[in-house]
Coordinates of C-alpha atoms in Angstrom, one line a residue:
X9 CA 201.6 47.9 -10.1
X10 CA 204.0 50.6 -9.8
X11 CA 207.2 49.3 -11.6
X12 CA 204.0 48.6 -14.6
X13 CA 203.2 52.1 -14.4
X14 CA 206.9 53.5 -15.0
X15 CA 207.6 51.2 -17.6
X16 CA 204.5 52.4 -19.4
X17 CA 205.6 56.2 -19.0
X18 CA 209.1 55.6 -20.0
X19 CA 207.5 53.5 -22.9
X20 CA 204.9 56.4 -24.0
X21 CA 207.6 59.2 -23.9
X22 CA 210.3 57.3 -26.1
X23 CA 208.8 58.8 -29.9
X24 CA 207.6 55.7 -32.2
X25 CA 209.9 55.8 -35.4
X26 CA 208.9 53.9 -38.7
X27 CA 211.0 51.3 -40.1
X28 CA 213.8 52.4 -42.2
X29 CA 215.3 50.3 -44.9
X30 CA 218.7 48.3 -44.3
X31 CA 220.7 50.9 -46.3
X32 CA 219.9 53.5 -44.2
X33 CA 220.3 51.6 -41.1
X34 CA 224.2 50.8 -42.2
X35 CA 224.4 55.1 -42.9
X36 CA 223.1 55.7 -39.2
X37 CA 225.5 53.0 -37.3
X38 CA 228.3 54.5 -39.2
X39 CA 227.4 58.0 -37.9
X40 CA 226.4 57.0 -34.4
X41 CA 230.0 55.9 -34.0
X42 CA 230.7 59.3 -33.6
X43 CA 231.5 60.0 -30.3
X44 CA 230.6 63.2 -29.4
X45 CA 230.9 65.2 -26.2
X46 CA 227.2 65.5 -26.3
X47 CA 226.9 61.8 -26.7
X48 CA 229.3 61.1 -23.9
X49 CA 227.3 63.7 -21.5
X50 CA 223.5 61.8 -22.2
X51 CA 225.2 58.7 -21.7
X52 CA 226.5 59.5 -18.3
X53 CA 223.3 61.5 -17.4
X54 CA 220.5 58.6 -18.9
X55 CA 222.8 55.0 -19.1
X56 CA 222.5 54.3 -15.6
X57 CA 218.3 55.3 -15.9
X58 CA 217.8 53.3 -18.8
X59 CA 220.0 50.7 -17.3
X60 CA 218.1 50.0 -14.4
X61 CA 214.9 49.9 -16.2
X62 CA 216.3 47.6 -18.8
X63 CA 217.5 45.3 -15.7
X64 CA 214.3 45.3 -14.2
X65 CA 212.4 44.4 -17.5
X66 CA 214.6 42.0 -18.4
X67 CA 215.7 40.7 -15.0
X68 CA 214.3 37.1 -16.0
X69 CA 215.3 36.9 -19.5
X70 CA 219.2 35.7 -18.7
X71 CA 221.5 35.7 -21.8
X72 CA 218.8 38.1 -23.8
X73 CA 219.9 40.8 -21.5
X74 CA 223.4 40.5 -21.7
X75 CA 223.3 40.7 -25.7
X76 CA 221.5 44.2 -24.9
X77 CA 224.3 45.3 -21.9
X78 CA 226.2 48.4 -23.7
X79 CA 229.9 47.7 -24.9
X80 CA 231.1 49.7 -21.9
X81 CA 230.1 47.6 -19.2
X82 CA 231.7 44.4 -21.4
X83 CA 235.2 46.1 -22.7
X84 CA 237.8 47.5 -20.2
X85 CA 238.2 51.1 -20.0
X86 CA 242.2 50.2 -21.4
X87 CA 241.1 49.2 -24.4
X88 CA 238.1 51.5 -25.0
X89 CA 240.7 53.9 -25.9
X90 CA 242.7 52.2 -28.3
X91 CA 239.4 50.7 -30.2
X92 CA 237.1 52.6 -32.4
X93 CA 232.9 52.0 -31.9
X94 CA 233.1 49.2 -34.4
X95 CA 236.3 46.9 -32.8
X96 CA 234.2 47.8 -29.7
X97 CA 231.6 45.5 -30.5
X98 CA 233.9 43.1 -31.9
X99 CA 236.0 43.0 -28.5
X100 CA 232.4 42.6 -26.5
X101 CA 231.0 40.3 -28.7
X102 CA 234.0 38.0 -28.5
X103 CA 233.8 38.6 -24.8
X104 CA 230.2 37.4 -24.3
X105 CA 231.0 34.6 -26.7
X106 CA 233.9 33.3 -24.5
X107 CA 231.9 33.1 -21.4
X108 CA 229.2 31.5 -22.8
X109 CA 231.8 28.8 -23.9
X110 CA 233.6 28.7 -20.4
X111 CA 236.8 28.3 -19.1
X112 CA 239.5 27.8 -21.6
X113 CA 237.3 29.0 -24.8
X114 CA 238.6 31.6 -26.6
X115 CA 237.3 33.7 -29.3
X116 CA 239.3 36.0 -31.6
X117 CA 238.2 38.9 -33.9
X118 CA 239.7 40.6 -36.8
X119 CA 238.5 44.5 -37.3
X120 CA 236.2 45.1 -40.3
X121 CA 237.4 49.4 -40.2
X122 CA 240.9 48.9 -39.6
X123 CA 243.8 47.0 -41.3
X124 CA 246.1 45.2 -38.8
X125 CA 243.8 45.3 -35.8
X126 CA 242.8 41.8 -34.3
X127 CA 241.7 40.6 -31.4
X128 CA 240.6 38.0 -28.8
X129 CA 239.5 36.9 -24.9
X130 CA 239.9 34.4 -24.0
X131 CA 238.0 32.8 -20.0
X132 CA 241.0 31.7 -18.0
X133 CA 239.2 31.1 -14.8
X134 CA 235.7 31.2 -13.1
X135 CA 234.8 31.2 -9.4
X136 CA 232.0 30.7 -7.2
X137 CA 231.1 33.3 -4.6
X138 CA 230.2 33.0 -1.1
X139 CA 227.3 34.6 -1.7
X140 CA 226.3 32.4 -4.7
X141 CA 227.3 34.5 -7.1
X142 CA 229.4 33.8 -10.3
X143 CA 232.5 35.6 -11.8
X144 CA 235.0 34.6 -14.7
X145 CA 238.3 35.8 -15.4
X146 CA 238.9 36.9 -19.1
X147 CA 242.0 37.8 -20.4
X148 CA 241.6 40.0 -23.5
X149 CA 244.3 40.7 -26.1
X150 CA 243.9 43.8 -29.0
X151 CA 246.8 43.8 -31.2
X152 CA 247.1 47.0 -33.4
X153 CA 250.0 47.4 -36.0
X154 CA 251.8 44.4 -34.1
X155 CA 252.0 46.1 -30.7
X156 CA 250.1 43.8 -28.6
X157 CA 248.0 45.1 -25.2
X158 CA 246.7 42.5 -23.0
X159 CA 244.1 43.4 -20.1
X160 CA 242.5 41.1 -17.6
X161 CA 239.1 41.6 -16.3
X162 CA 237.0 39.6 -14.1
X163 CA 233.2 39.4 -15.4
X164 CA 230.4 38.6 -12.9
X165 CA 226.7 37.6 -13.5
X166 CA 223.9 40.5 -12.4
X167 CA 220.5 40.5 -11.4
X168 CA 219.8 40.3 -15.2
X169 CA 221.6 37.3 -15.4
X170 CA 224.1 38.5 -18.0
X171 CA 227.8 39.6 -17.0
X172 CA 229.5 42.7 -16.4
X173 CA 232.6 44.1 -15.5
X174 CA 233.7 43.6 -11.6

């Protein structure tokens, strides 16, 4: 009755907004690439909040929740630095694609903001824990201006049934 309670609070305080059409949608994703120190600071401050409510509200619903798990807990922070918000997405869309394949598939992307910036992952290995739980190893490659950076990272399933960075 509780965890109903919160979730109604957090649910009344978050301001309704009206539909907006698809035009200015495209204008506001462009700008909330932006990455502001203000940005950075309310992320740090509310991510991990809205996190754990978004885990506990979508703890049942499996590969929903990893569709809505934030680039940063998909994309190592190597690579965050070299991509912009965009080739973000890309990189942890490929990533999430990959796993749901399984060992051996591999996904590339090409960036839609920047010429000569491609990418890929690629699951080179999964294991079973002890404890039941499940992690895969992904190898990811970003190639900008032909200087190629490759990063492994090993992925494990949550509580939410999605995966996230070990």
């Amino acid at each position: 009755m509780f965890r109903v309670l919160v979730i109604l609070a957090v649910l009344l305080t978050v301001p309704a907004t009206p539909a907006t059409p698809a035009v200015q949608n495209a204008a506001q994703a462009e700008n909330q690439c932006a990455d502001t120190p203000e940005k950075k600071a309310k992320r740090s401050v509310f991510g991990g909040m809205i996190g754990g409510l978004t885990s506990g509200i979508l703890g049942r619903a499996g590969g929903m929740a990893s569709t809505l798990s934030p680039v940063t807990s998909i994309v190592t922070d190597e690579l965050l630095k070299l991509l912009d918000c965009k080739e973000q997405r890309q990189a942890a869309n490929a990533t999430t694609e990959a796993i749901r394949g399984g060992v051996g598939t591999e996904v590339k992307w090409q960036s839609e903001s920047r010429q000569n910036v491609s990418g890929s992952s690629k699951v080179t290995g999964e294991q079973q824990l002890a404890d039941g739980g499940h992690c895969m190893t992904v190898t990811d490659v970003v190639i900008i201006d032909g200087e190629e950076t490759t990063v492994p990272k090993r992925m494990c399933r949550g509580n939410d049934g999605g995966y996230q960075k070990a």
